[in-house]
PDB file of C-alpha atoms in Angstrom:
ATOM      1  CA  LYS A  79      26.523   4.060   1.193  1.00  0.00           C
ATOM      2  CA  ALA A  80      23.960   1.317   0.703  1.00  0.00           C
ATOM      3  CA  GLY A  81      20.436   2.476  -0.106  1.00  0.00           C
ATOM      4  CA  VAL A  82      17.132   1.443   1.418  1.00  0.00           C
ATOM      5  CA  THR A  83      16.567  -2.278   0.971  1.00  0.00           C
ATOM      6  CA  GLN A  84      13.124  -3.827   0.871  1.00  0.00           C
ATOM      7  CA  THR A  85      12.420  -7.542   0.851  1.00  0.00           C
ATOM      8  CA  PRO A  86      10.902  -9.392  -0.785  1.00  0.00           C
ATOM      9  CA  ARG A  87      10.492  -7.584  -4.122  1.00  0.00           C
ATOM     10  CA  TYR A  88       7.390  -9.539  -5.094  1.00  0.00           C
ATOM     11  CA  LEU A  89       4.751 -11.419  -3.131  1.00  0.00           C
ATOM     12  CA  ILE A  90       1.644 -13.283  -4.163  1.00  0.00           C
ATOM     13  CA  LYS A  91      -0.823 -14.117  -1.413  1.00  0.00           C
ATOM     14  CA  THR A  92      -4.421 -15.240  -1.236  1.00  0.00           C
ATOM     15  CA  ARG A  93      -7.274 -13.493   0.529  1.00  0.00           C
ATOM     16  CA  GLY A  94      -7.335 -14.036   4.264  1.00  0.00           C
ATOM     17  CA  GLN A  95      -3.610 -14.682   4.586  1.00  0.00           C
ATOM     18  CA  GLN A  96      -1.186 -12.374   6.321  1.00  0.00           C
ATOM     19  CA  VAL A  97       2.085 -10.948   5.076  1.00  0.00           C
ATOM     20  CA  THR A  98       5.195  -9.329   6.544  1.00  0.00           C
ATOM     21  CA  LEU A  99       7.343  -6.904   4.581  1.00  0.00           C
ATOM     22  CA  SER A 100      10.825  -5.853   5.605  1.00  0.00           C
ATOM     23  CA  CYS A 101      12.762  -2.620   5.216  1.00  0.00           C
ATOM     24  CA  SER A 102      16.400  -1.901   6.020  1.00  0.00           C
ATOM     25  CA  PRO A 103      17.073   1.851   6.106  1.00  0.00           C
ATOM     26  CA  ILE A 104      20.218   3.691   5.145  1.00  0.00           C
ATOM     27  CA  SER A 105      22.826   3.347   7.864  1.00  0.00           C
ATOM     28  CA  GLY A 106      22.386   6.095  10.448  1.00  0.00           C
ATOM     29  CA  HIS A 107      18.787   6.881   9.524  1.00  0.00           C
ATOM     30  CA  ARG A 108      16.414   6.526  12.446  1.00  0.00           C
ATOM     31  CA  SER A 109      13.140   7.407  10.729  1.00  0.00           C
ATOM     32  CA  VAL A 110      11.337   4.865   8.574  1.00  0.00           C
ATOM     33  CA  SER A 111       8.057   5.585   6.777  1.00  0.00           C
ATOM     34  CA  TRP A 112       5.791   3.254   4.852  1.00  0.00           C
ATOM     35  CA  TYR A 113       3.602   4.163   1.882  1.00  0.00           C
ATOM     36  CA  GLN A 114       1.087   2.274  -0.225  1.00  0.00           C
ATOM     37  CA  GLN A 115       1.089   3.092  -3.926  1.00  0.00           C
ATOM     38  CA  THR A 116      -1.750   2.117  -6.249  1.00  0.00           C
ATOM     39  CA  PRO A 117      -2.559   3.399  -9.746  1.00  0.00           C
ATOM     40  CA  GLY A 118      -4.561   6.588  -9.468  1.00  0.00           C
ATOM     41  CA  GLN A 119      -4.129   6.917  -5.694  1.00  0.00           C
ATOM     42  CA  GLY A 120      -0.607   8.217  -5.523  1.00  0.00           C
ATOM     43  CA  LEU A 121       1.357   7.578  -2.361  1.00  0.00           C
ATOM     44  CA  GLN A 122      -0.813   6.867   0.671  1.00  0.00           C
ATOM     45  CA  PHE A 123       0.904   7.278   4.040  1.00  0.00           C
ATOM     46  CA  LEU A 124       0.723   4.223   6.287  1.00  0.00           C
ATOM     47  CA  PHE A 125       2.931   5.014   9.285  1.00  0.00           C
ATOM     48  CA  GLU A 126       6.251   6.404  10.415  1.00  0.00           C
ATOM     49  CA  TYR A 127       8.608   5.038  13.040  1.00  0.00           C
ATOM     50  CA  PHE A 128      11.410   6.869  14.771  1.00  0.00           C
ATOM     51  CA  SER A 129      13.717   5.217  17.286  1.00  0.00           C
ATOM     52  CA  GLU A 130      11.343   2.243  17.655  1.00  0.00           C
ATOM     53  CA  THR A 131       8.297   4.449  18.350  1.00  0.00           C
ATOM     54  CA  GLN A 132       5.398   4.992  15.990  1.00  0.00           C
ATOM     55  CA  ARG A 133       5.388   8.727  15.425  1.00  0.00           C
ATOM     56  CA  ASN A 134       2.511   8.995  12.964  1.00  0.00           C
ATOM     57  CA  LYS A 135      -0.173   6.788  11.495  1.00  0.00           C
ATOM     58  CA  GLY A 136      -2.198   7.213   8.336  1.00  0.00           C
ATOM     59  CA  ASN A 137      -5.829   6.406   7.743  1.00  0.00           C
ATOM     60  CA  PHE A 138      -5.582   2.645   7.281  1.00  0.00           C
ATOM     61  CA  PRO A 139      -7.454  -0.116   9.114  1.00  0.00           C
ATOM     62  CA  GLY A 140      -5.929  -1.913  12.067  1.00  0.00           C
ATOM     63  CA  ARG A 141      -5.032  -4.849   9.805  1.00  0.00           C
ATOM     64  CA  PHE A 142      -2.006  -2.788   8.851  1.00  0.00           C
ATOM     65  CA  SER A 143       0.653  -2.659  11.550  1.00  0.00           C
ATOM     66  CA  GLY A 144       4.338  -2.104  11.806  1.00  0.00           C
ATOM     67  CA  ARG A 145       7.271  -2.023  14.106  1.00  0.00           C
ATOM     68  CA  GLN A 146      10.849  -0.846  14.210  1.00  0.00           C
ATOM     69  CA  PHE A 147      13.782  -2.586  15.794  1.00  0.00           C
ATOM     70  CA  SER A 148      16.704  -1.146  17.711  1.00  0.00           C
ATOM     71  CA  ASN A 149      18.868  -1.250  14.565  1.00  0.00           C
ATOM     72  CA  SER A 150      16.208   0.886  12.796  1.00  0.00           C
ATOM     73  CA  ARG A 151      15.102  -1.953  10.530  1.00  0.00           C
ATOM     74  CA  SER A 152      11.350  -1.968  10.151  1.00  0.00           C
ATOM     75  CA  GLU A 153       8.678  -4.493   9.338  1.00  0.00           C
ATOM     76  CA  MET A 154       5.150  -3.994   8.156  1.00  0.00           C
ATOM     77  CA  ASN A 155       2.445  -6.593   8.633  1.00  0.00           C
ATOM     78  CA  VAL A 156      -0.903  -6.898   6.919  1.00  0.00           C
ATOM     79  CA  SER A 157      -3.340  -9.434   8.318  1.00  0.00           C
ATOM     80  CA  THR A 158      -6.479 -10.898   6.745  1.00  0.00           C
ATOM     81  CA  LEU A 159      -5.489  -9.774   3.275  1.00  0.00           C
ATOM     82  CA  GLU A 160      -8.112  -8.348   0.935  1.00  0.00           C
ATOM     83  CA  LEU A 161      -7.993  -7.982  -2.850  1.00  0.00           C
ATOM     84  CA  GLY A 162      -7.770  -4.215  -2.410  1.00  0.00           C
ATOM     85  CA  ASP A 163      -4.476  -4.576  -0.566  1.00  0.00           C
ATOM     86  CA  SER A 164      -2.747  -5.360  -3.862  1.00  0.00           C
ATOM     87  CA  ALA A 165      -0.268  -2.528  -4.297  1.00  0.00           C
ATOM     88  CA  LEU A 166       3.335  -1.452  -4.294  1.00  0.00           C
ATOM     89  CA  TYR A 167       4.498  -0.877  -0.715  1.00  0.00           C
ATOM     90  CA  LEU A 168       7.313   1.611  -0.419  1.00  0.00           C
ATOM     91  CA  CYS A 169       9.538   2.184   2.530  1.00  0.00           C
ATOM     92  CA  ALA A 170      11.537   5.381   2.980  1.00  0.00           C
ATOM     93  CA  SER A 171      14.163   6.366   5.503  1.00  0.00           C
ATOM     94  CA  SER A 172      15.456   9.756   6.540  1.00  0.00           C
ATOM     95  CA  GLY A 173      17.965  11.163   8.960  1.00  0.00           C
ATOM     96  CA  ASP A 174      15.742  13.608  10.797  1.00  0.00           C
ATOM     97  CA  ARG A 175      12.890  16.010  10.308  1.00  0.00           C
ATOM     98  CA  TYR A 176      13.172  18.132   7.160  1.00  0.00           C
ATOM     99  CA  SER A 177      15.609  15.684   5.601  1.00  0.00           C
ATOM    100  CA  PRO A 178      14.895  14.071   2.253  1.00  0.00           C
ATOM    101  CA  LEU A 179      13.176  10.711   2.168  1.00  0.00           C
ATOM    102  CA  HIS A 180      15.193   7.933   0.557  1.00  0.00           C
ATOM    103  CA  PHE A 181      12.870   5.346  -0.915  1.00  0.00           C
ATOM    104  CA  GLY A 182      13.469   1.661  -1.437  1.00  0.00           C
ATOM    105  CA  ASN A 183      12.401  -0.090  -4.648  1.00  0.00           C
ATOM    106  CA  GLY A 184       9.301  -1.419  -2.949  1.00  0.00           C
ATOM    107  CA  THR A 185       7.543  -4.722  -2.456  1.00  0.00           C
ATOM    108  CA  ARG A 186       4.836  -5.483  -4.984  1.00  0.00           C
ATOM    109  CA  LEU A 187       2.061  -7.402  -3.250  1.00  0.00           C
ATOM    110  CA  THR A 188      -0.579  -9.198  -5.256  1.00  0.00           C
ATOM    111  CA  VAL A 189      -3.582 -10.636  -3.439  1.00  0.00           C
ATOM    112  CA  THR A 190      -5.619 -13.231  -5.342  1.00  0.00           C
TER     113      THR A 190
ATOM    114  CA  GLN B  23      -6.022  15.255   3.665  1.00  0.00           C
ATOM    115  CA  GLN B  24      -4.058  14.891   0.443  1.00  0.00           C
ATOM    116  CA  PRO B  25      -2.629  18.000  -1.214  1.00  0.00           C
ATOM    117  CA  VAL B  26      -4.013  18.700  -4.677  1.00  0.00           C
ATOM    118  CA  GLN B  27      -1.649  18.744  -7.635  1.00  0.00           C
ATOM    119  CA  SER B  28      -2.245  20.360 -10.997  1.00  0.00           C
ATOM    120  CA  PRO B  29      -2.092  19.641 -13.802  1.00  0.00           C
ATOM    121  CA  GLN B  30      -2.622  15.899 -13.576  1.00  0.00           C
ATOM    122  CA  ALA B  31      -0.650  15.356 -16.763  1.00  0.00           C
ATOM    123  CA  VAL B  32       1.407  17.439 -19.158  1.00  0.00           C
ATOM    124  CA  ILE B  33       3.212  16.755 -22.418  1.00  0.00           C
ATOM    125  CA  LEU B  34       6.167  18.895 -23.427  1.00  0.00           C
ATOM    126  CA  ARG B  35       8.635  19.114 -26.280  1.00  0.00           C
ATOM    127  CA  GLU B  36      12.297  19.189 -25.340  1.00  0.00           C
ATOM    128  CA  GLY B  37      13.332  22.684 -24.339  1.00  0.00           C
ATOM    129  CA  GLU B  38       9.860  23.797 -23.212  1.00  0.00           C
ATOM    130  CA  ASP B  39       9.024  24.913 -19.678  1.00  0.00           C
ATOM    131  CA  ALA B  40       6.422  23.598 -17.256  1.00  0.00           C
ATOM    132  CA  VAL B  41       5.011  24.490 -13.853  1.00  0.00           C
ATOM    133  CA  ILE B  42       3.513  21.942 -11.473  1.00  0.00           C
ATOM    134  CA  ASN B  43       1.357  23.242  -8.644  1.00  0.00           C
ATOM    135  CA  CYS B  44       0.573  21.808  -5.234  1.00  0.00           C
ATOM    136  CA  SER B  45      -1.997  23.196  -2.823  1.00  0.00           C
ATOM    137  CA  SER B  46      -3.205  22.230   0.624  1.00  0.00           C
ATOM    138  CA  SER B  47      -6.120  23.224   2.831  1.00  0.00           C
ATOM    139  CA  LYS B  48      -3.914  23.055   5.920  1.00  0.00           C
ATOM    140  CA  ALA B  49      -1.176  25.306   7.246  1.00  0.00           C
ATOM    141  CA  LEU B  50       2.103  23.826   6.098  1.00  0.00           C
ATOM    142  CA  TYR B  51       5.511  23.497   7.695  1.00  0.00           C
ATOM    143  CA  SER B  52       7.314  22.088   4.688  1.00  0.00           C
ATOM    144  CA  VAL B  53       6.786  20.908   1.134  1.00  0.00           C
ATOM    145  CA  HIS B  54       8.725  18.081  -0.507  1.00  0.00           C
ATOM    146  CA  TRP B  55       9.027  17.339  -4.227  1.00  0.00           C
ATOM    147  CA  TYR B  56       9.923  13.925  -5.660  1.00  0.00           C
ATOM    148  CA  ARG B  57      10.097  12.428  -9.144  1.00  0.00           C
ATOM    149  CA  GLN B  58       9.320   8.807  -9.914  1.00  0.00           C
ATOM    150  CA  LYS B  59      10.203   7.155 -13.185  1.00  0.00           C
ATOM    151  CA  HIS B  60       8.267   4.122 -14.327  1.00  0.00           C
ATOM    152  CA  GLY B  61       9.258   1.042 -12.350  1.00  0.00           C
ATOM    153  CA  GLU B  62      11.598   2.961 -10.085  1.00  0.00           C
ATOM    154  CA  ALA B  63      11.489   4.432  -6.593  1.00  0.00           C
ATOM    155  CA  PRO B  64      10.648   8.102  -6.063  1.00  0.00           C
ATOM    156  CA  VAL B  65      13.737  10.310  -5.986  1.00  0.00           C
ATOM    157  CA  PHE B  66      14.148  13.469  -3.922  1.00  0.00           C
ATOM    158  CA  LEU B  67      14.163  16.795  -5.742  1.00  0.00           C
ATOM    159  CA  MET B  68      13.628  19.534  -3.182  1.00  0.00           C
ATOM    160  CA  ILE B  69      12.402  20.492   0.276  1.00  0.00           C
ATOM    161  CA  LEU B  70      10.969  23.938   0.957  1.00  0.00           C
ATOM    162  CA  LEU B  71      10.664  24.951   4.590  1.00  0.00           C
ATOM    163  CA  LYS B  72       8.482  27.454   6.336  1.00  0.00           C
ATOM    164  CA  GLY B  73      10.558  30.589   6.610  1.00  0.00           C
ATOM    165  CA  GLY B  74      12.113  30.333   3.181  1.00  0.00           C
ATOM    166  CA  GLU B  75      14.904  27.779   3.495  1.00  0.00           C
ATOM    167  CA  GLN B  76      15.277  25.368   0.594  1.00  0.00           C
ATOM    168  CA  LYS B  77      17.247  22.172   0.192  1.00  0.00           C
ATOM    169  CA  GLY B  78      17.624  20.461  -3.109  1.00  0.00           C
ATOM    170  CA  HIS B  79      19.228  20.144  -6.492  1.00  0.00           C
ATOM    171  CA  GLU B  80      20.704  23.297  -7.978  1.00  0.00           C
ATOM    172  CA  LYS B  81      18.968  22.814 -11.307  1.00  0.00           C
ATOM    173  CA  ILE B  82      15.528  22.512  -9.734  1.00  0.00           C
ATOM    174  CA  SER B  83      13.521  25.603  -8.912  1.00  0.00           C
ATOM    175  CA  ALA B  84      10.470  25.819  -6.679  1.00  0.00           C
ATOM    176  CA  SER B  85       8.477  28.258  -4.598  1.00  0.00           C
ATOM    177  CA  PHE B  86       6.472  27.984  -1.374  1.00  0.00           C
ATOM    178  CA  ASN B  87       3.723  30.459  -0.522  1.00  0.00           C
ATOM    179  CA  GLU B  88       3.079  29.838   3.175  1.00  0.00           C
ATOM    180  CA  LYS B  89       0.046  32.125   3.370  1.00  0.00           C
ATOM    181  CA  LYS B  90      -1.729  30.369   0.508  1.00  0.00           C
ATOM    182  CA  GLN B  91      -0.440  26.876   1.462  1.00  0.00           C
ATOM    183  CA  GLN B  92       0.785  26.459  -2.101  1.00  0.00           C
ATOM    184  CA  SER B  93       3.978  25.359  -3.784  1.00  0.00           C
ATOM    185  CA  SER B  94       5.062  25.313  -7.394  1.00  0.00           C
ATOM    186  CA  LEU B  95       7.815  23.358  -9.123  1.00  0.00           C
ATOM    187  CA  TYR B  96       9.405  25.019 -12.146  1.00  0.00           C
ATOM    188  CA  LEU B  97      10.925  22.883 -14.871  1.00  0.00           C
ATOM    189  CA  THR B  98      12.793  24.960 -17.408  1.00  0.00           C
ATOM    190  CA  ALA B  99      14.364  23.928 -20.704  1.00  0.00           C
ATOM    191  CA  SER B 100      12.996  20.423 -20.213  1.00  0.00           C
ATOM    192  CA  GLN B 101      15.022  17.372 -21.199  1.00  0.00           C
ATOM    193  CA  LEU B 102      13.904  13.852 -22.040  1.00  0.00           C
ATOM    194  CA  SER B 103      15.198  12.753 -18.630  1.00  0.00           C
ATOM    195  CA  TYR B 104      12.606  14.973 -16.912  1.00  0.00           C
ATOM    196  CA  SER B 105       9.845  12.540 -17.880  1.00  0.00           C
ATOM    197  CA  GLY B 106       8.165  10.827 -14.952  1.00  0.00           C
ATOM    198  CA  THR B 107       5.564  11.392 -12.277  1.00  0.00           C
ATOM    199  CA  TYR B 108       6.108  14.290  -9.908  1.00  0.00           C
ATOM    200  CA  PHE B 109       4.781  14.129  -6.367  1.00  0.00           C
ATOM    201  CA  CYS B 110       4.515  16.902  -3.848  1.00  0.00           C
ATOM    202  CA  GLY B 111       4.420  15.988  -0.172  1.00  0.00           C
ATOM    203  CA  THR B 112       3.147  18.384   2.451  1.00  0.00           C
ATOM    204  CA  GLU B 113       3.922  18.390   6.138  1.00  0.00           C
ATOM    205  CA  ASP B 114       1.402  19.955   8.495  1.00  0.00           C
ATOM    206  CA  ALA B 115       1.424  20.589  12.227  1.00  0.00           C
ATOM    207  CA  GLY B 116       1.084  16.865  12.879  1.00  0.00           C
ATOM    208  CA  ASN B 117       4.488  16.271  11.270  1.00  0.00           C
ATOM    209  CA  MET B 118       2.931  13.821   8.845  1.00  0.00           C
ATOM    210  CA  LEU B 119       4.153  13.927   5.231  1.00  0.00           C
ATOM    211  CA  THR B 120       1.183  13.459   2.906  1.00  0.00           C
ATOM    212  CA  PHE B 121       1.619  13.142  -0.840  1.00  0.00           C
ATOM    213  CA  GLY B 122      -0.557  14.408  -3.654  1.00  0.00           C
ATOM    214  CA  GLY B 123      -1.887  12.255  -6.471  1.00  0.00           C
ATOM    215  CA  GLY B 124       1.024  13.071  -8.759  1.00  0.00           C
ATOM    216  CA  THR B 125       1.560  14.897 -12.051  1.00  0.00           C
ATOM    217  CA  ARG B 126       2.587  12.809 -15.036  1.00  0.00           C
ATOM    218  CA  LEU B 127       5.096  14.630 -17.215  1.00  0.00           C
ATOM    219  CA  MET B 128       6.158  13.404 -20.641  1.00  0.00           C
ATOM    220  CA  VAL B 129       8.896  15.143 -22.588  1.00  0.00           C
ATOM    221  CA  LYS B 130       9.041  14.340 -26.292  1.00  0.00           C
ATOM    222  CA  PRO B 131      11.949  14.929 -28.704  1.00  0.00           C
TER     223      PRO B 131
END
């Protein structure tokens, strides 16, 4: 069974630009969650989608948005990039509530 | 609000035991534990559910005190492969899984 796939692996953007990250979950998984990971901050929850609906949202500004498609693939968009947005963005999929999260290898975003 | 993990870091010799704690100020429905090695994705270790059910690897041991909103992960007879950062994730009534800041574990020969 193929794992969670995130693309691209690395991105370098400049302040003010926008970026779109992609996540393909494990086949059959309908829940996709996004996390931001920075040194010293652990894993910060961004949002969770289930069957194309946003089920939960973390405490991030509106510049961070996401969506999920009918095939459960998900995208995350960050507009008007700031230096502080530099981080590893992890996507995780799961089958249902109380199931383990399966993480992708992440997209490392660098904002200059 | 993030759960609080302790200790923040621990160094062990092979064969020694360690306990990692996770506490929350909210009533919890489940607690997840994951391990992340440097440069890799977090990997699932265990889920502890309200009511006592557990799902996870046989060699991993953990507890969940629902009344105190606390969980502990027990690592016994540690091996070099146990090195990494351990994260606990807590799920509250809002069904949101929030992770702690992590505990860095290093096992030395």
